[in-house]
Short mmCIF file of C-alpha atoms in Angstrom, two decimals:
data_model
loop_
_atom_site.label_atom_id
_atom_site.label_comp_id
_atom_site.label_asym_id
_atom_site.label_seq_id
_atom_site.Cartn_x
_atom_site.Cartn_y
_atom_site.Cartn_z
CA LEU A 11 -12.41 -1.20 21.97
CA MET A 12 -15.41 0.05 24.50
CA ASN A 13 -18.33 0.75 23.45
CA LEU A 14 -20.14 3.80 24.93
CA SER A 15 -21.92 1.48 26.73
CA GLN A 16 -18.59 0.78 27.74
CA TYR A 17 -17.37 3.97 28.23
CA ALA A 18 -19.48 5.57 30.10
CA VAL A 19 -19.78 2.35 33.55
CA TYR A 20 -15.69 3.09 32.97
CA GLN A 21 -16.22 6.43 33.48
CA ASN A 22 -18.82 6.53 35.46
CA LYS A 23 -15.98 4.14 38.22
CA LEU A 24 -13.65 5.85 38.01
CA ALA A 25 -14.50 9.04 38.94
CA ASP A 26 -16.06 7.33 42.02
CA LEU A 27 -11.99 6.02 42.48
CA VAL A 28 -10.95 9.06 41.88
CA GLY A 29 -13.82 11.79 43.87
CA LEU A 30 -14.95 13.59 40.73
CA GLU A 31 -18.48 14.31 40.04
CA ARG A 32 -19.92 11.41 37.24
CA ARG A 33 -21.48 13.50 33.72
CA PRO A 34 -24.41 13.47 33.61
CA GLU A 35 -25.11 12.31 30.25
CA PHE A 36 -23.02 8.41 31.63
CA ALA A 37 -25.75 8.35 34.31
CA HIS A 38 -27.29 5.28 31.89
CA PRO A 39 -24.88 3.59 30.69
CA SER A 40 -26.76 0.88 29.70
CA LEU A 41 -28.97 3.73 27.35
CA LEU A 42 -26.52 4.74 25.02
CA GLY A 43 -25.68 2.21 22.41
CA GLN A 44 -22.33 1.51 20.74
CA GLY A 45 -21.16 5.41 20.10
CA THR A 46 -18.69 6.50 17.72
CA LYS A 47 -16.72 2.68 16.32
CA TRP A 48 -13.53 4.37 15.19
CA GLN A 49 -12.00 1.34 13.68
CA ASP A 50 -15.05 0.79 11.22
CA GLU A 51 -14.46 4.90 9.95
CA ILE A 52 -11.08 3.65 9.23
CA PHE A 53 -10.15 0.42 8.26
CA ARG A 54 -12.48 -1.90 5.46
CA THR A 55 -12.57 -5.32 4.33
CA VAL A 56 -10.57 -5.39 0.42
CA ILE A 57 -10.60 -7.39 -2.43
CA SER A 58 -7.17 -7.94 -4.06
CA GLN A 59 -6.82 -8.67 -7.39
CA SER A 60 -4.11 -10.33 -9.45
CA HIS A 61 -3.91 -10.94 -13.23
CA GLN A 62 -1.29 -12.56 -15.22
CA ILE A 63 -1.05 -13.40 -19.19
CA SER A 64 1.27 -15.59 -20.85
CA PHE A 65 2.75 -17.14 -24.04
CA SER A 66 5.47 -18.82 -25.24
CA GLY A 67 6.43 -21.18 -28.18
CA GLY A 68 9.51 -22.06 -30.56
CA LYS A 69 9.85 -23.07 -33.98
CA ASP A 70 13.46 -24.33 -35.28
CA ASN A 71 16.07 -22.87 -33.33
CA THR A 72 14.08 -20.21 -32.10
CA SER A 73 12.49 -20.07 -28.51
CA TYR A 74 10.58 -16.97 -26.94
CA TYR A 75 8.21 -16.14 -23.67
CA VAL A 76 6.33 -12.79 -23.42
CA SER A 77 4.00 -12.24 -20.01
CA GLY A 78 2.91 -9.81 -18.34
CA SER A 79 0.73 -9.55 -14.60
CA TYR A 80 -1.06 -6.75 -12.85
CA LEU A 81 -1.70 -6.66 -9.33
CA ASP A 82 -4.28 -4.19 -7.48
CA GLN A 83 -4.15 -4.76 -3.34
CA PRO A 84 -6.07 -1.62 -1.59
CA GLY A 85 -5.06 -1.19 1.95
CA VAL A 86 -7.37 -2.05 4.84
CA LEU A 87 -6.75 1.69 5.97
CA ILE A 88 -9.15 3.91 4.18
CA GLY A 89 -7.21 5.33 1.08
CA THR A 90 -4.11 3.07 1.31
CA GLU A 91 -3.03 1.08 -1.90
CA TYR A 92 -0.29 -1.00 -3.86
CA LYS A 93 -0.35 -1.35 -7.64
CA ARG A 94 1.77 -3.00 -9.18
CA TYR A 95 2.23 -3.42 -13.51
CA THR A 96 5.46 -6.04 -15.32
CA PHE A 97 6.37 -7.03 -18.38
CA LYS A 98 8.55 -9.61 -19.58
CA VAL A 99 10.35 -10.92 -23.02
CA ASN A 100 13.40 -13.95 -23.19
CA PHE A 101 13.82 -14.55 -26.86
CA ASP A 102 16.39 -17.03 -28.03
CA THR A 103 17.66 -17.80 -31.18
CA GLN A 104 20.67 -19.77 -32.94
CA VAL A 105 21.15 -17.71 -35.96
CA LYS A 106 24.03 -19.75 -37.79
CA ASP A 107 26.28 -23.08 -36.81
CA TRP A 108 28.53 -20.68 -35.26
CA LEU A 109 26.54 -17.66 -33.52
CA ARG A 110 23.58 -18.05 -31.02
CA ILE A 111 22.29 -14.80 -29.43
CA GLY A 112 19.46 -14.26 -26.92
CA THR A 113 17.57 -11.46 -24.86
CA ASN A 114 15.96 -11.20 -21.47
CA ILE A 115 13.93 -8.07 -20.85
CA SER A 116 11.42 -7.33 -18.04
CA ALA A 117 9.76 -4.21 -16.78
CA GLY A 118 8.20 -2.62 -14.28
CA ILE A 119 5.85 -0.25 -12.52
CA SER A 120 4.45 0.29 -8.75
CA ASN A 121 2.62 2.97 -7.21
CA GLU A 122 2.24 2.53 -3.61
CA ARG A 123 0.37 4.80 -1.28
CA TYR A 124 0.82 5.12 2.62
CA ALA A 125 -0.79 6.39 5.27
CA ILE A 126 0.38 8.83 8.72
CA ASN A 127 1.67 5.80 10.50
CA GLN A 128 4.40 7.07 12.78
CA SER A 129 4.74 5.61 16.50
CA PHE A 130 2.94 8.33 18.50
CA THR A 131 1.71 10.45 15.69
CA GLY A 132 -0.01 8.13 12.99
CA VAL A 133 -3.11 6.53 12.05
CA LEU A 134 -3.59 3.68 14.30
CA THR A 135 -1.80 5.21 17.81
CA ASN A 136 -5.07 8.10 17.31
CA LEU A 137 -7.08 5.57 16.84
CA LEU A 138 -6.36 3.62 20.14
CA LEU A 139 -6.40 7.57 22.04
CA GLN A 140 -10.56 8.08 20.24
CA ALA A 141 -13.35 8.02 22.77
CA PRO A 142 -16.43 5.80 21.36
CA ASP A 143 -18.65 9.35 22.89
CA MET A 144 -16.52 11.44 20.85
CA PRO A 145 -17.78 12.14 16.63
CA VAL A 146 -16.10 12.08 13.86
CA TYR A 147 -17.47 14.92 12.17
CA ASN A 148 -19.37 18.19 13.66
CA ALA A 149 -22.91 19.81 13.09
CA ASP A 150 -21.91 21.36 9.45
CA GLY A 151 -20.35 18.80 7.87
CA SER A 152 -16.30 19.49 8.89
CA PHE A 153 -13.79 16.97 10.66
CA TYR A 154 -14.88 16.65 14.28
CA GLN A 155 -11.14 17.90 16.54
CA PRO A 156 -10.41 16.30 19.43
CA GLY A 157 -8.95 18.13 21.92
CA ASP A 158 -5.08 18.11 21.44
CA GLN A 159 -5.36 14.32 19.19
CA ARG A 160 -6.23 13.90 15.85
CA ASN A 161 -8.94 12.75 14.24
CA PRO A 162 -7.55 9.59 12.66
CA THR A 163 -10.56 10.06 9.61
CA GLN A 164 -9.17 14.00 9.20
CA MET A 165 -5.82 12.12 8.99
CA LEU A 166 -6.59 9.45 6.52
CA ALA A 167 -8.52 12.12 4.31
CA TYR A 168 -6.13 15.16 3.93
CA PHE A 169 -2.72 13.44 4.18
CA THR A 170 -1.30 11.62 1.11
CA ASP A 171 2.31 10.01 0.66
CA ASN A 172 2.83 8.18 -3.00
CA ASP A 173 5.96 6.32 -3.76
CA TYR A 174 6.25 5.63 -8.11
CA ILE A 175 9.19 3.31 -9.23
CA ASN A 176 9.15 2.52 -12.29
CA ARG A 177 12.41 -0.79 -13.29
CA PHE A 178 14.40 -1.78 -16.28
CA LEU A 179 15.97 -5.25 -16.30
CA GLY A 180 17.58 -6.77 -19.59
CA ASN A 181 20.69 -7.96 -20.72
CA PHE A 182 21.70 -9.28 -24.42
CA SER A 183 23.63 -11.83 -25.19
CA ALA A 184 26.12 -13.67 -28.24
CA SER A 185 27.17 -16.78 -27.77
CA TYR A 186 29.89 -17.43 -31.14
CA GLN A 187 31.11 -20.63 -31.17
CA ILE A 188 34.53 -20.56 -32.50
CA THR A 189 35.63 -24.62 -32.15
CA LYS A 190 34.10 -27.22 -31.73
CA ASP A 191 35.17 -27.63 -27.86
CA LEU A 192 35.80 -23.26 -27.12
CA SER A 193 33.17 -21.10 -27.58
CA TYR A 194 33.49 -17.22 -26.61
CA LYS A 195 29.93 -15.72 -24.93
CA VAL A 196 29.66 -11.66 -25.36
CA VAL A 197 26.37 -10.26 -22.32
CA LEU A 198 25.23 -6.96 -22.21
CA GLY A 199 23.60 -5.66 -19.07
CA LEU A 200 21.14 -3.06 -18.03
CA ASP A 201 19.62 -2.12 -15.05
CA ASN A 202 17.69 1.16 -14.80
CA SER A 203 15.43 2.06 -11.57
CA LYS A 204 13.56 5.35 -11.28
CA SER A 205 12.09 6.01 -7.53
CA GLN A 206 9.91 9.61 -6.96
CA ARG A 207 8.00 10.09 -3.62
CA THR A 208 5.38 12.88 -3.12
CA SER A 209 3.78 13.72 -0.10
CA PHE A 210 1.47 16.30 0.90
CA ALA A 211 -0.80 17.60 3.99
CA ASP A 212 -3.43 19.84 4.06
CA PRO A 213 -2.56 22.52 6.07
CA ARG A 214 -6.22 22.16 7.79
CA LEU A 215 -4.71 18.58 9.51
CA GLY A 216 -2.17 21.04 11.51
#
């Protein structure tokens, strides 16, 4: 994207091309500097975190495995993020010579926060349409309104869209050794997922 000096040169050439008077504030483009760097206003450098811990072991005819993990992944767009928590247990034991039981359980919780990013009305589209001579804020601290367009920083501040997902997946198995060459296994399983998405747009967004 052009900085303010480059934008002033472009606007002067455009005015000359179509026969319009040059804007007086663009009389000396080299003195104008960078102007508003809209990309710096909505993008950020982030650090993601991923942690996992697990335990495993066994004794005699029993074995087990337990693990937990945490993921924190902020989005490069300010206000966006993804977090996930997971837990897993595997257990297996030989109860009798003829009976073996086991269970596998995993559960997870995730939370993701989005930004308005539709093709023609999203944050990135509005970012590309902003000129470097437009301010981010008015003198009173309120968001500047750039004509018919939306201020992308205002869109990130005044709109929230959260997606929560809880999932549980587990099974229990029992294996019966009827004879040396014949066994019978029963498996019971459950896969349950719950999702809730909430969105809110501040009326000031327009």
